[in-house]
Each structure stands twice: as structure tokens, then as C-alpha cells.
JSON list of C-alpha atoms in Angstrom, two decimals:
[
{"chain": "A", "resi": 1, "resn": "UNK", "atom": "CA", "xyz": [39.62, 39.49, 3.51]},
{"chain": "A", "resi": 2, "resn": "UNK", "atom": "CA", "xyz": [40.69, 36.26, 3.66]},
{"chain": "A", "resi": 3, "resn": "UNK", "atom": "CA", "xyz": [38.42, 35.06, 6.92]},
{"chain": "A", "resi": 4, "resn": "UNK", "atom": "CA", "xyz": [36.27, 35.76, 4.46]},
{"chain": "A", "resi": 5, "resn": "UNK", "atom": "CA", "xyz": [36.84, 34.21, 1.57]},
{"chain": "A", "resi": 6, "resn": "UNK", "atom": "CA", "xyz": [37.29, 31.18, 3.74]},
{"chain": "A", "resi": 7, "resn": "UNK", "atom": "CA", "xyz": [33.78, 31.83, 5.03]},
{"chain": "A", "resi": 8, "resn": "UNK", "atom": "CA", "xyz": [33.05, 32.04, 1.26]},
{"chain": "A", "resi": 9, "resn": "UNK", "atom": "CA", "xyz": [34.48, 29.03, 0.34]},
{"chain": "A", "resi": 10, "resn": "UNK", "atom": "CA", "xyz": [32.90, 26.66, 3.25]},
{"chain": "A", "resi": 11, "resn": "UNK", "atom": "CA", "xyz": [29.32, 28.27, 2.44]},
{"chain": "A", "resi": 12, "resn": "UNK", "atom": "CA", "xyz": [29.66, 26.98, -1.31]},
{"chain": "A", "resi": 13, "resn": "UNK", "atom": "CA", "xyz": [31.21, 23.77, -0.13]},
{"chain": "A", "resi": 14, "resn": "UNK", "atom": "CA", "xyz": [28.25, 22.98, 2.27]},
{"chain": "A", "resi": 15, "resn": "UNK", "atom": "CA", "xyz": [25.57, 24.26, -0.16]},
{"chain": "A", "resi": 16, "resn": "UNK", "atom": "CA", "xyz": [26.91, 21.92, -2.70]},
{"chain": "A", "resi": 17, "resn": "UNK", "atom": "CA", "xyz": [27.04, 18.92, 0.02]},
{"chain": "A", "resi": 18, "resn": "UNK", "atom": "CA", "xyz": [23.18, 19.73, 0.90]},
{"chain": "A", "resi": 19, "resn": "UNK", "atom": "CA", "xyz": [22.67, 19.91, -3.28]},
{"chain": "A", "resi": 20, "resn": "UNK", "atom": "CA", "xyz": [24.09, 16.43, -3.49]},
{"chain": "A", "resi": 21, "resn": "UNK", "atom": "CA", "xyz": [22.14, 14.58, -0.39]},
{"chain": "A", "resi": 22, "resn": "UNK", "atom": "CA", "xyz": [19.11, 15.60, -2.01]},
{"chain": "A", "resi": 23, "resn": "UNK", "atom": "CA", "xyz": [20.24, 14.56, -5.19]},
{"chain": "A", "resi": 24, "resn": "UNK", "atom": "CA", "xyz": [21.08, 11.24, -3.52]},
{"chain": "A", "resi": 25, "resn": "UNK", "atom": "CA", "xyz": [17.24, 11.30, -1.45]},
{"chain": "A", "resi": 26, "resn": "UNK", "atom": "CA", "xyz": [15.19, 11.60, -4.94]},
{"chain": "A", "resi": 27, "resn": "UNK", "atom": "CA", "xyz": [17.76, 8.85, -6.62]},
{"chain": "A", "resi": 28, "resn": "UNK", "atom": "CA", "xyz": [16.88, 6.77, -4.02]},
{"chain": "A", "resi": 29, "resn": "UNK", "atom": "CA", "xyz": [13.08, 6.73, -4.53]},
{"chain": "A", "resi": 30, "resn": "UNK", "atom": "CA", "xyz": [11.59, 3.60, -6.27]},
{"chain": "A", "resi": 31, "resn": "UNK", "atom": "CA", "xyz": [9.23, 4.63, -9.15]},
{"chain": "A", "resi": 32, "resn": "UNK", "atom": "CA", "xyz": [5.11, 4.42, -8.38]},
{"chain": "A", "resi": 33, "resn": "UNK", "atom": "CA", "xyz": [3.66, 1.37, -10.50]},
{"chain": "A", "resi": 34, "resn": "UNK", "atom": "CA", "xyz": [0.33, 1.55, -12.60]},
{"chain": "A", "resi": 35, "resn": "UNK", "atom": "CA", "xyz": [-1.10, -1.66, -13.27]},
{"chain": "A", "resi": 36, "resn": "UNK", "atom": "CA", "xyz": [-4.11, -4.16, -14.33]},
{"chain": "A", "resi": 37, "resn": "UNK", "atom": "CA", "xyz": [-4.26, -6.74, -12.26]},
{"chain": "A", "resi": 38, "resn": "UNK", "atom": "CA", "xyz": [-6.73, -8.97, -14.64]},
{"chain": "A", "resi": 39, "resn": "UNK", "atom": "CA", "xyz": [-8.51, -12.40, -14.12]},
{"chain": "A", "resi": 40, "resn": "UNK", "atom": "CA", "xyz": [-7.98, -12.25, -10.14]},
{"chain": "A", "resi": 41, "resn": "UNK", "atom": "CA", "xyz": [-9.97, -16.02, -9.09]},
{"chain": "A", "resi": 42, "resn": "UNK", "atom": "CA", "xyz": [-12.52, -15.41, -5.97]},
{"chain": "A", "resi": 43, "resn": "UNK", "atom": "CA", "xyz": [-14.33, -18.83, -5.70]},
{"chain": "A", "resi": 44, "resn": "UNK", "atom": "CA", "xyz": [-16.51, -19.21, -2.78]},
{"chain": "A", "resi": 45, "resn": "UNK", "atom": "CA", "xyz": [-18.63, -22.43, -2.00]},
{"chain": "A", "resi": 46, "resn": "UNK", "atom": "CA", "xyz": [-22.15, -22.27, -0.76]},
{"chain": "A", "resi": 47, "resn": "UNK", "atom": "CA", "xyz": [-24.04, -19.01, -0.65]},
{"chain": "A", "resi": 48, "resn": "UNK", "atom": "CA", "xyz": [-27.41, -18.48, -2.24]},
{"chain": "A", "resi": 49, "resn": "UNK", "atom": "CA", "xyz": [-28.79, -19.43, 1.76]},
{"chain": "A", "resi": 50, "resn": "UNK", "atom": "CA", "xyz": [-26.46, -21.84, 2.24]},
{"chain": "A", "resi": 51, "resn": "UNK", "atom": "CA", "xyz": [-23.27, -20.91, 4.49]},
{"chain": "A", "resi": 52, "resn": "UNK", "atom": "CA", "xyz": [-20.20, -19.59, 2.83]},
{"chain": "A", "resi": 53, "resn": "UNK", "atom": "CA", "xyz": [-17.01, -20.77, 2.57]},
{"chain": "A", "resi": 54, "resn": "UNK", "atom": "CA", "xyz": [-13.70, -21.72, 0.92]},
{"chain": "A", "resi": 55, "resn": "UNK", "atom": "CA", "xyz": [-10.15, -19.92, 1.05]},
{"chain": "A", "resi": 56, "resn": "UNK", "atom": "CA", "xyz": [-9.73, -16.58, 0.16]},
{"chain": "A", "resi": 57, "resn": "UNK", "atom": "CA", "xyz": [-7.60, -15.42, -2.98]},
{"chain": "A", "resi": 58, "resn": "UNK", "atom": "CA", "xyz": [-4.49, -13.54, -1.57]},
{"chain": "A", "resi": 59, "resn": "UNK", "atom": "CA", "xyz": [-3.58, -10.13, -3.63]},
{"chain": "A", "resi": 60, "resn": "UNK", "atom": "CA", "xyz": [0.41, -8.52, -3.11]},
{"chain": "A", "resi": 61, "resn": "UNK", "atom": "CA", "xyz": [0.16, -5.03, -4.11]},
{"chain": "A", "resi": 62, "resn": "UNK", "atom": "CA", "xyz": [4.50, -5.48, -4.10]},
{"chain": "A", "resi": 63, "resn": "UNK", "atom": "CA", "xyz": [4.74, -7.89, -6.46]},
{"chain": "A", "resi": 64, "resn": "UNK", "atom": "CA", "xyz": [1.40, -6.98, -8.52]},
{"chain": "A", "resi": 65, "resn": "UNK", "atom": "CA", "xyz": [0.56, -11.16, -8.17]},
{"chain": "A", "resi": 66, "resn": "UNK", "atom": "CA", "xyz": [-2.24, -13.38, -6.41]},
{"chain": "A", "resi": 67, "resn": "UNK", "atom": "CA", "xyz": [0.50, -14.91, -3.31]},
{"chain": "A", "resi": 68, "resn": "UNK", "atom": "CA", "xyz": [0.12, -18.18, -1.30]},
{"chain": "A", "resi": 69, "resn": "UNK", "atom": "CA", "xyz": [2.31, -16.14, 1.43]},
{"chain": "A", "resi": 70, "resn": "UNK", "atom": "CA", "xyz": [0.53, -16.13, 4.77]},
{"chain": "A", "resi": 71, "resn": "UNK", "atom": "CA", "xyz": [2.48, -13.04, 5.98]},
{"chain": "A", "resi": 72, "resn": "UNK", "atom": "CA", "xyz": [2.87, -11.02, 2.52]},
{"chain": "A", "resi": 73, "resn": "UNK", "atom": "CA", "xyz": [-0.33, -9.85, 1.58]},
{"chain": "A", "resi": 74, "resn": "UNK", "atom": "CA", "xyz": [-2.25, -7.15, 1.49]},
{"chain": "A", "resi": 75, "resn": "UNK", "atom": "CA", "xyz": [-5.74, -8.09, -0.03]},
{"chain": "A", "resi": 76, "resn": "UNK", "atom": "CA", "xyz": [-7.76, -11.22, -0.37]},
{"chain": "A", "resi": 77, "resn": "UNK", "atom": "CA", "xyz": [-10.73, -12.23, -2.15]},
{"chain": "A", "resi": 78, "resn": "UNK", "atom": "CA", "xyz": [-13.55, -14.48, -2.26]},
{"chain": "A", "resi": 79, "resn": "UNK", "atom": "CA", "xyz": [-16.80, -13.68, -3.94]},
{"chain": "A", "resi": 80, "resn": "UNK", "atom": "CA", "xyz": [-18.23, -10.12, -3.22]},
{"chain": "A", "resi": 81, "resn": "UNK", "atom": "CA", "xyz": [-15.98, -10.16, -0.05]},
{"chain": "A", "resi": 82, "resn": "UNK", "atom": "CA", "xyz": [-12.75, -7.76, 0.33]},
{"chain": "A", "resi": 83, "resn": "UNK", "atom": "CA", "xyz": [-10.62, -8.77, 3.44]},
{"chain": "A", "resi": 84, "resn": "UNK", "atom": "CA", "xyz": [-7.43, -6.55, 4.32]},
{"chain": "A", "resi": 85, "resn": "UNK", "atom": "CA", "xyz": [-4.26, -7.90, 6.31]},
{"chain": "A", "resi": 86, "resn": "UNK", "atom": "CA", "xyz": [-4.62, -5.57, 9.02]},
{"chain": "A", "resi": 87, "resn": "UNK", "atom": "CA", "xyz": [-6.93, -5.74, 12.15]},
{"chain": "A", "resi": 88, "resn": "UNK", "atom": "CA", "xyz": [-8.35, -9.08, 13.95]},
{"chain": "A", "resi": 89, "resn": "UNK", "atom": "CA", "xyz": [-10.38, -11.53, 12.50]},
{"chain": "A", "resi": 90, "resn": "UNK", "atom": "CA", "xyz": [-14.30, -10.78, 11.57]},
{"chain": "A", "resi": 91, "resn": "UNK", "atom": "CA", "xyz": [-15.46, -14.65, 12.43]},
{"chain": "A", "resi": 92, "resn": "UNK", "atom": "CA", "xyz": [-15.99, -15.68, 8.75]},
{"chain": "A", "resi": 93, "resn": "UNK", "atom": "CA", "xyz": [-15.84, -19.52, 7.72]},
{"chain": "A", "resi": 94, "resn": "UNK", "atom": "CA", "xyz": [-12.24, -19.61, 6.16]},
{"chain": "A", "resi": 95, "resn": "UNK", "atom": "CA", "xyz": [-11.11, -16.47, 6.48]},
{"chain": "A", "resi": 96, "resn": "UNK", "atom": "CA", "xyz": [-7.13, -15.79, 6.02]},
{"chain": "A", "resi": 97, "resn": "UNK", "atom": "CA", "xyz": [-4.94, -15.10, 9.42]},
{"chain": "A", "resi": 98, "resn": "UNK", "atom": "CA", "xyz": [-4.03, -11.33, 9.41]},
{"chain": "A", "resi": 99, "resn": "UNK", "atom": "CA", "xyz": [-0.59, -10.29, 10.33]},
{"chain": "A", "resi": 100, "resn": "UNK", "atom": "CA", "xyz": [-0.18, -7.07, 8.76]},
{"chain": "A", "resi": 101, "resn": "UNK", "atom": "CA", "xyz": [-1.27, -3.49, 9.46]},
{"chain": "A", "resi": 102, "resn": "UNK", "atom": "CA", "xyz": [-3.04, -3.25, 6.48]},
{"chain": "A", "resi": 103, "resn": "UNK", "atom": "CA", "xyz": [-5.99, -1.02, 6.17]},
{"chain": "A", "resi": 104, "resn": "UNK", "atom": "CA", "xyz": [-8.41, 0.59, 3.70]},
{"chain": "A", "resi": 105, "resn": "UNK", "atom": "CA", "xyz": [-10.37, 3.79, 3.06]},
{"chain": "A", "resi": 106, "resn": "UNK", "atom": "CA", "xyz": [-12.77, 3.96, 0.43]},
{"chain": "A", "resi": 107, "resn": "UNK", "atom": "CA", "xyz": [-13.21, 7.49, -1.31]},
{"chain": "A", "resi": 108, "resn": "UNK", "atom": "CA", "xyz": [-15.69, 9.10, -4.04]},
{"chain": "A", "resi": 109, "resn": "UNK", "atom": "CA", "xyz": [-14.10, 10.37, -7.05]},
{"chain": "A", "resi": 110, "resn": "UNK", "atom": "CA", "xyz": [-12.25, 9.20, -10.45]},
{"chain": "A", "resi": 111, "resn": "UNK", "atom": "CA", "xyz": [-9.52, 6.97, -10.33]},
{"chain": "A", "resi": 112, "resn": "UNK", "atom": "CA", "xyz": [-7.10, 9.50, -11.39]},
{"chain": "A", "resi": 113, "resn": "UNK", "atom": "CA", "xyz": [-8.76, 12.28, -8.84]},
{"chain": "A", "resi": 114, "resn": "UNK", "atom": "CA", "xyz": [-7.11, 10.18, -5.81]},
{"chain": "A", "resi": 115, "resn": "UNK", "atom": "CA", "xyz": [-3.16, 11.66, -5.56]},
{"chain": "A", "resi": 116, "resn": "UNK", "atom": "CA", "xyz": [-2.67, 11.25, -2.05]},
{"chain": "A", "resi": 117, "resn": "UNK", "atom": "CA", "xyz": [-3.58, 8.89, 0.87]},
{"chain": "A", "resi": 118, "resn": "UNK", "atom": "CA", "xyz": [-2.59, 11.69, 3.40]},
{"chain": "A", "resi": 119, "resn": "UNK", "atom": "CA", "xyz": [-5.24, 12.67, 5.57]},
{"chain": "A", "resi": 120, "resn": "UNK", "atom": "CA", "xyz": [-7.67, 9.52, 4.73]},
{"chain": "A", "resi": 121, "resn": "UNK", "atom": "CA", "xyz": [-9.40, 8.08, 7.19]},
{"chain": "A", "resi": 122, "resn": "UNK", "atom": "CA", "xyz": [-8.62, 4.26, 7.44]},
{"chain": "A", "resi": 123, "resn": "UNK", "atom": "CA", "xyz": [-10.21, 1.11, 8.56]},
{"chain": "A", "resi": 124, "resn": "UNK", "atom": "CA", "xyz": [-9.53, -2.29, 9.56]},
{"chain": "A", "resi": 125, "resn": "UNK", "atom": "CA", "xyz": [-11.35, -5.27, 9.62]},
{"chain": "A", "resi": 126, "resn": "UNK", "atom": "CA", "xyz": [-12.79, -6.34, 12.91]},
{"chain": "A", "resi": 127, "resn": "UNK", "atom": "CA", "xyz": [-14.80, -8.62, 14.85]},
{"chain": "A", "resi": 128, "resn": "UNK", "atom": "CA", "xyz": [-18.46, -9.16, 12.81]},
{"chain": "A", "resi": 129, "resn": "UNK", "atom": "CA", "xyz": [-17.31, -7.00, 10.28]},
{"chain": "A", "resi": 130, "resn": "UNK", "atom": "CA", "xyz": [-15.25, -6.27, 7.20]},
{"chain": "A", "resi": 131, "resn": "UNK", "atom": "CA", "xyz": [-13.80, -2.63, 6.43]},
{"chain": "A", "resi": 132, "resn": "UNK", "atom": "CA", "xyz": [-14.87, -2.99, 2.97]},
{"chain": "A", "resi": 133, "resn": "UNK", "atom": "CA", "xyz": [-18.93, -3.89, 3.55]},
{"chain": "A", "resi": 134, "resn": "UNK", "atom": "CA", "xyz": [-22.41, -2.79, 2.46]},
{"chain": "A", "resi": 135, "resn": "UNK", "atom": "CA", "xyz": [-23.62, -2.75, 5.92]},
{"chain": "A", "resi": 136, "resn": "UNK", "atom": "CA", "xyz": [-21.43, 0.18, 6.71]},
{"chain": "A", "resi": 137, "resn": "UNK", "atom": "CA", "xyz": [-21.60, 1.43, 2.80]},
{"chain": "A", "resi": 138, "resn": "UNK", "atom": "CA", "xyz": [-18.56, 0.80, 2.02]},
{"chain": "A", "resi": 139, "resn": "UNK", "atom": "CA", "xyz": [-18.73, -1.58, -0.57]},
{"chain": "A", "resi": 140, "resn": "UNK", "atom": "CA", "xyz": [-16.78, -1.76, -3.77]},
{"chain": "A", "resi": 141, "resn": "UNK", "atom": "CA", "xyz": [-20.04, -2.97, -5.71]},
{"chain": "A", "resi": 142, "resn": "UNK", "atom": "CA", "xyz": [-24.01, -2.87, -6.56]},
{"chain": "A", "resi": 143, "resn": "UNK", "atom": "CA", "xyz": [-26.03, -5.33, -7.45]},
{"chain": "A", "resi": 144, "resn": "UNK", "atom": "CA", "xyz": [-29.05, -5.89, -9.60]},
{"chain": "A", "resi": 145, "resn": "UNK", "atom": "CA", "xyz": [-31.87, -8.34, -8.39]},
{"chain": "A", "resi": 146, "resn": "UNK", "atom": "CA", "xyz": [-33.55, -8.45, -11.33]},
{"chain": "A", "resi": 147, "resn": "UNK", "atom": "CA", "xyz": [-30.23, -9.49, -13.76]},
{"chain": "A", "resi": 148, "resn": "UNK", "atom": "CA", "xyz": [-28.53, -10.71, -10.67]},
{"chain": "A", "resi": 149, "resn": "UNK", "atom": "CA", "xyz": [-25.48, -8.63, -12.52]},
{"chain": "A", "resi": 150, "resn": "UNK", "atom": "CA", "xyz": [-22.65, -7.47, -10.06]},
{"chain": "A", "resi": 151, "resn": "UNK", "atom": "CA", "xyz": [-21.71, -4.31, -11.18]},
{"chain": "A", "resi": 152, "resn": "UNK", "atom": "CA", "xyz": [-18.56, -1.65, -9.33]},
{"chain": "A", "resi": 153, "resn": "UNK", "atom": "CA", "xyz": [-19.88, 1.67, -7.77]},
{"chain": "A", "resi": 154, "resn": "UNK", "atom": "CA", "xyz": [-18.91, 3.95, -10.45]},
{"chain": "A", "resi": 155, "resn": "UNK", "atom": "CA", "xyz": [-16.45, 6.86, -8.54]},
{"chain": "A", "resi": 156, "resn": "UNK", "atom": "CA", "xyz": [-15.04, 4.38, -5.46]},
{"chain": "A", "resi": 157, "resn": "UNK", "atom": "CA", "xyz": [-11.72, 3.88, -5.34]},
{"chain": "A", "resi": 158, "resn": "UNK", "atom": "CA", "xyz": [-9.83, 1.97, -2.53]},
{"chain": "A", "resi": 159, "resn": "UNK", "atom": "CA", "xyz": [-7.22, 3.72, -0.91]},
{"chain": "A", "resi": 160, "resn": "UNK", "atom": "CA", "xyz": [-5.08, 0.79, 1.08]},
{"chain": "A", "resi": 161, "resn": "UNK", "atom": "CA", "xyz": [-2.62, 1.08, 3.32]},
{"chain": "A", "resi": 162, "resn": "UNK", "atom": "CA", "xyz": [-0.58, -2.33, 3.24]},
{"chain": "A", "resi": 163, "resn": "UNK", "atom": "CA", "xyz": [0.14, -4.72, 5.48]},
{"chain": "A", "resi": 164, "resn": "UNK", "atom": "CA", "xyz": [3.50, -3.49, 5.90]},
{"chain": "A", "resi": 165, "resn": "UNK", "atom": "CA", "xyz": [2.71, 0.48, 6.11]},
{"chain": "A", "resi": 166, "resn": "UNK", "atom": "CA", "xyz": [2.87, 1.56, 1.93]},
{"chain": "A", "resi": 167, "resn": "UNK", "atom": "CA", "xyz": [0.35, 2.99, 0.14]},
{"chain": "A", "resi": 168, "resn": "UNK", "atom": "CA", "xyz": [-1.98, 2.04, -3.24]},
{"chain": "A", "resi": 169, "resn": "UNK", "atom": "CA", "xyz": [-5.38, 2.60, -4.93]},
{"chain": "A", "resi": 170, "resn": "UNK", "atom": "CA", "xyz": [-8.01, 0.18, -6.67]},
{"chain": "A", "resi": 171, "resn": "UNK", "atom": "CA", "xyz": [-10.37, 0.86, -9.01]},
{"chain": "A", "resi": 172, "resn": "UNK", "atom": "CA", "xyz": [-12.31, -2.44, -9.38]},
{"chain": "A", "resi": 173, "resn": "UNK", "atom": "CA", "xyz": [-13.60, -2.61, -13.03]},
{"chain": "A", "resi": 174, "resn": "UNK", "atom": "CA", "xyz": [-15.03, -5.68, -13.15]},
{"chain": "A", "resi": 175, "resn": "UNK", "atom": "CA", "xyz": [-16.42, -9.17, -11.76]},
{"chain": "A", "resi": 176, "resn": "UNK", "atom": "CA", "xyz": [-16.58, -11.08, -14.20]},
{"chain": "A", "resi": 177, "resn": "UNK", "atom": "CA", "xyz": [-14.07, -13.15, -16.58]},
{"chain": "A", "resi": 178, "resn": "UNK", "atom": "CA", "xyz": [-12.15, -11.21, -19.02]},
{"chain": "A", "resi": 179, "resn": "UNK", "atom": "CA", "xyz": [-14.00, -8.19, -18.23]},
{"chain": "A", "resi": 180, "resn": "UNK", "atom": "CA", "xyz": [-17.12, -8.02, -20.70]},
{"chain": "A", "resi": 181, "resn": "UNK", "atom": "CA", "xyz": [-18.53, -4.87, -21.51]},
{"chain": "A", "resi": 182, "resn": "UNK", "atom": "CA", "xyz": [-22.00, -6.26, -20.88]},
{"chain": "A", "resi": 183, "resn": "UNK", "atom": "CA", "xyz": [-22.15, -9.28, -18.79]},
{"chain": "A", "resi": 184, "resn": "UNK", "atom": "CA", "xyz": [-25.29, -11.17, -18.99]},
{"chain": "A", "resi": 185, "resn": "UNK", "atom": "CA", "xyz": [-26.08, -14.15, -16.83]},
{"chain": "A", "resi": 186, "resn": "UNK", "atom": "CA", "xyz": [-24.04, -16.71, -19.15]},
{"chain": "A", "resi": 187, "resn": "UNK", "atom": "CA", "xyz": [-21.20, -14.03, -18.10]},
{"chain": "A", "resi": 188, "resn": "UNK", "atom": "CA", "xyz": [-18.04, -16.56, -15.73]},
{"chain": "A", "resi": 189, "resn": "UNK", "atom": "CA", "xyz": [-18.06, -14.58, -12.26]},
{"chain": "A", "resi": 190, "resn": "UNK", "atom": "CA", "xyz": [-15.71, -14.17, -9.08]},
{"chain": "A", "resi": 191, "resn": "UNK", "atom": "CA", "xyz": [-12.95, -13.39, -11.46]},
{"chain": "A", "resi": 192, "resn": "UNK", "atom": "CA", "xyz": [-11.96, -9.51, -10.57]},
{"chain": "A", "resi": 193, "resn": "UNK", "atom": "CA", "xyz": [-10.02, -7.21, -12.82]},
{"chain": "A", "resi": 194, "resn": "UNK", "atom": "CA", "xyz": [-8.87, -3.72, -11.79]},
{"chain": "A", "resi": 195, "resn": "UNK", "atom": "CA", "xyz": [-6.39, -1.04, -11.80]},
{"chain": "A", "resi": 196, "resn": "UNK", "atom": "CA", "xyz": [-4.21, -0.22, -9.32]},
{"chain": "A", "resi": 197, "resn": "UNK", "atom": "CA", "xyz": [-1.42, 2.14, -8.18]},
{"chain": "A", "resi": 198, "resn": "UNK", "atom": "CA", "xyz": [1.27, 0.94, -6.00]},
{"chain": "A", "resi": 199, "resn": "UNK", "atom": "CA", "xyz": [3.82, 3.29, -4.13]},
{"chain": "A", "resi": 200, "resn": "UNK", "atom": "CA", "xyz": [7.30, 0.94, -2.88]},
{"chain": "A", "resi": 201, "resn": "UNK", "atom": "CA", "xyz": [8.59, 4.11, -1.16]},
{"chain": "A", "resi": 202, "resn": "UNK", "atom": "CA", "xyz": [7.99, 3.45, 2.20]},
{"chain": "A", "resi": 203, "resn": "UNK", "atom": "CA", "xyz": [6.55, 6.75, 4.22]},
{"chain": "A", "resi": 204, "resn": "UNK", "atom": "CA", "xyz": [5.50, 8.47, 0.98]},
{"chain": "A", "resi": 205, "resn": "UNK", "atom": "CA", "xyz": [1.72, 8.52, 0.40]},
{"chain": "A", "resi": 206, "resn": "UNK", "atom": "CA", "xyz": [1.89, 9.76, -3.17]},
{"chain": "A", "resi": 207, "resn": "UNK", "atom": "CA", "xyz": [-0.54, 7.55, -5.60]},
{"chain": "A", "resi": 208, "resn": "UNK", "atom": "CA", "xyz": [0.07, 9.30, -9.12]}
]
């Protein structure tokens, strides 16, 4: 009877103990971050046939700011063009020296719709290429010839890994400054503005 009650006693104990280290686990756990990152600069020089170049805009998904960092980054920007901090360098004029691991996937569906990066299929940029590109339809945006208007693929949302192994998603909502409804060709462009979802919690892939 009393073996037993012993046995009782150090089941409860240990039970509680487990109770408590989980308790501690979840405590532990930064919250996810939903922001607008508004009014991100992407100048370029040249293009229209003449070469391209200038410095890329770089993007922290940690600190939900443009950085001057060369190490913590995860996106950059310039013009139409998307580079990630993961990968080797494509051979574009200017581009920023990657470091990271960063990666990107790019999936169909709403913004909200994306929950998890688990299971996504990632890329990196490499040699000739960028993972985020029309020439492997991937790209983040359409374009009209006829209004010359840059306008996001409705339902593509990037899924990034970051240059140091977390996870967020992008929804890009607009190129142009401040975001008009309508831009028109009087509209201020290579300014971005999107949402974004940022998990701190390093090895969860959760995005909601």
C-alpha cells in the first residue's frame, strides 16, 4: 500500500514537472508580427535599353526596416528586381554580397490562405538568374505595355526563408508611392509597399 502510494505520488510529481516544461516551451515563444512595410525606395539607374545599375535597397524581415547591414538582411530591392540573401551571386551590375541562407518560394493563393512554409519548395538565387524572375514565372508583378503601369500578380505571395533560417510571407501591394488606388503615368515608382508576416521563433514555420 504504501509502494504504492509512493508510486502514486512520483507519477503526479513528474506529470506536473512535464505540465510545467511545456508551460515554460510556449512562454518562451516570441509572438508572429503582421506588418506594412510602406514607401520601401528601389531606385535603379539606366534601363529603358540602357544597362542597369545602382545599389540595391536592403529589407530585415527582424526588425521590419530597410538596413545598411551587409550580413543582416533578408531582401533587397531595386526596380522590378527581388534579390534574396541566400545562394551565389546572379552577375548583375551592383548587386548586394549574399551571406545568408535565405531563400524564397512563391505560392498561389490569398495572403491569409498561406499558414505554413512547411513543405514549400524553395529557391535561391544563382548564377544568371534570380529566384524571384519572369523568365522562370516567378515574378511578383505584371506589366502593361500600353499604360506602362506595374501592377502585383493578384494571389502570389512570397514565402521566404531568411537569411538566418526563420520564416515570413509578402504580399506586395504596390509599386508605386503611397500606394494609389489607380496609378497613372504621373504615378512616383520604385517605391514598394506590402504586407508581411514575420515568425522570430526560430525552427517554427507557422505564418498566421
Amino acid at each position: 500500500m504504501k509502494m504504492t502510494s509512493k508510486f502514486l505520488m512520483f507519477v503526479l510529481l513528474a506529470s506536473t514537472f512535464m505540465a510545467c516544461n511545456k508551460e515554460d516551451d510556449a512562454v518562451k515563444l516570441v509572438a508572429v508580427t503582421n506588418e506594412t512595410a510602406t514607401n520601401i525606395p528601389a531606385p535603379q539607374t539606366g534601363g529603358q535599353g540602357q544597362p542597369v545599375g545602382g545599389a540595391f535597397t536592403k529589407f530585415s524581415f527582424e526588425t521590419g526596416e530597410v538596413t545598411t547591414s551587409d550580413t543582416a538582411w533578408d531582401i533587397a530591392f531595386r526596380g522590378t528586381t527581388i534579390a534574396v540573401n541566400g545562394g551565389t551571386a546572379t552577375g548583375t551590375t551592383d548587386e548586394p554580397t549574399r551571406n545568408g541562407d535565405a531563400a524564397v518560394a512563391v505560392v498561389s493563393g490569398t495572403f491569409a490562405s498561406v499558414t505554413d512554409a512547411d513543405g514549400l519548395s524553395f529557391a535561391q538565387d544563382a548564377n544568371g538568374s534570380f529566384a524571384i524572375s519572369r523568365e522562370n514565372e516567378t515574378s511578383w508583378y505584371s506589366y502593361n505595355p500600353e499604360t506602362h503601369i506595374i501592377s502585383p500578380v493578384p494571389g502570389s505571395v512570397l514565402v521566404v526563408k531568411t537569411h538566418d533560417g526563420k520564416y515570413a510571407k509578402v504580399e506586395i501591394k504596390s509599386y508605386y508611392k503611397d500606394a494609389p488606388a489607380q496609378p497613372n503615368e504621373t504615378s512616383e515608382s520604385r517605391f514598394y509597399t506590402f504586407d508581411f508576416v514575420y515568425n522570430p521563433n526560430e525552427g517554427q514555420t507557422s505564418l498566421n
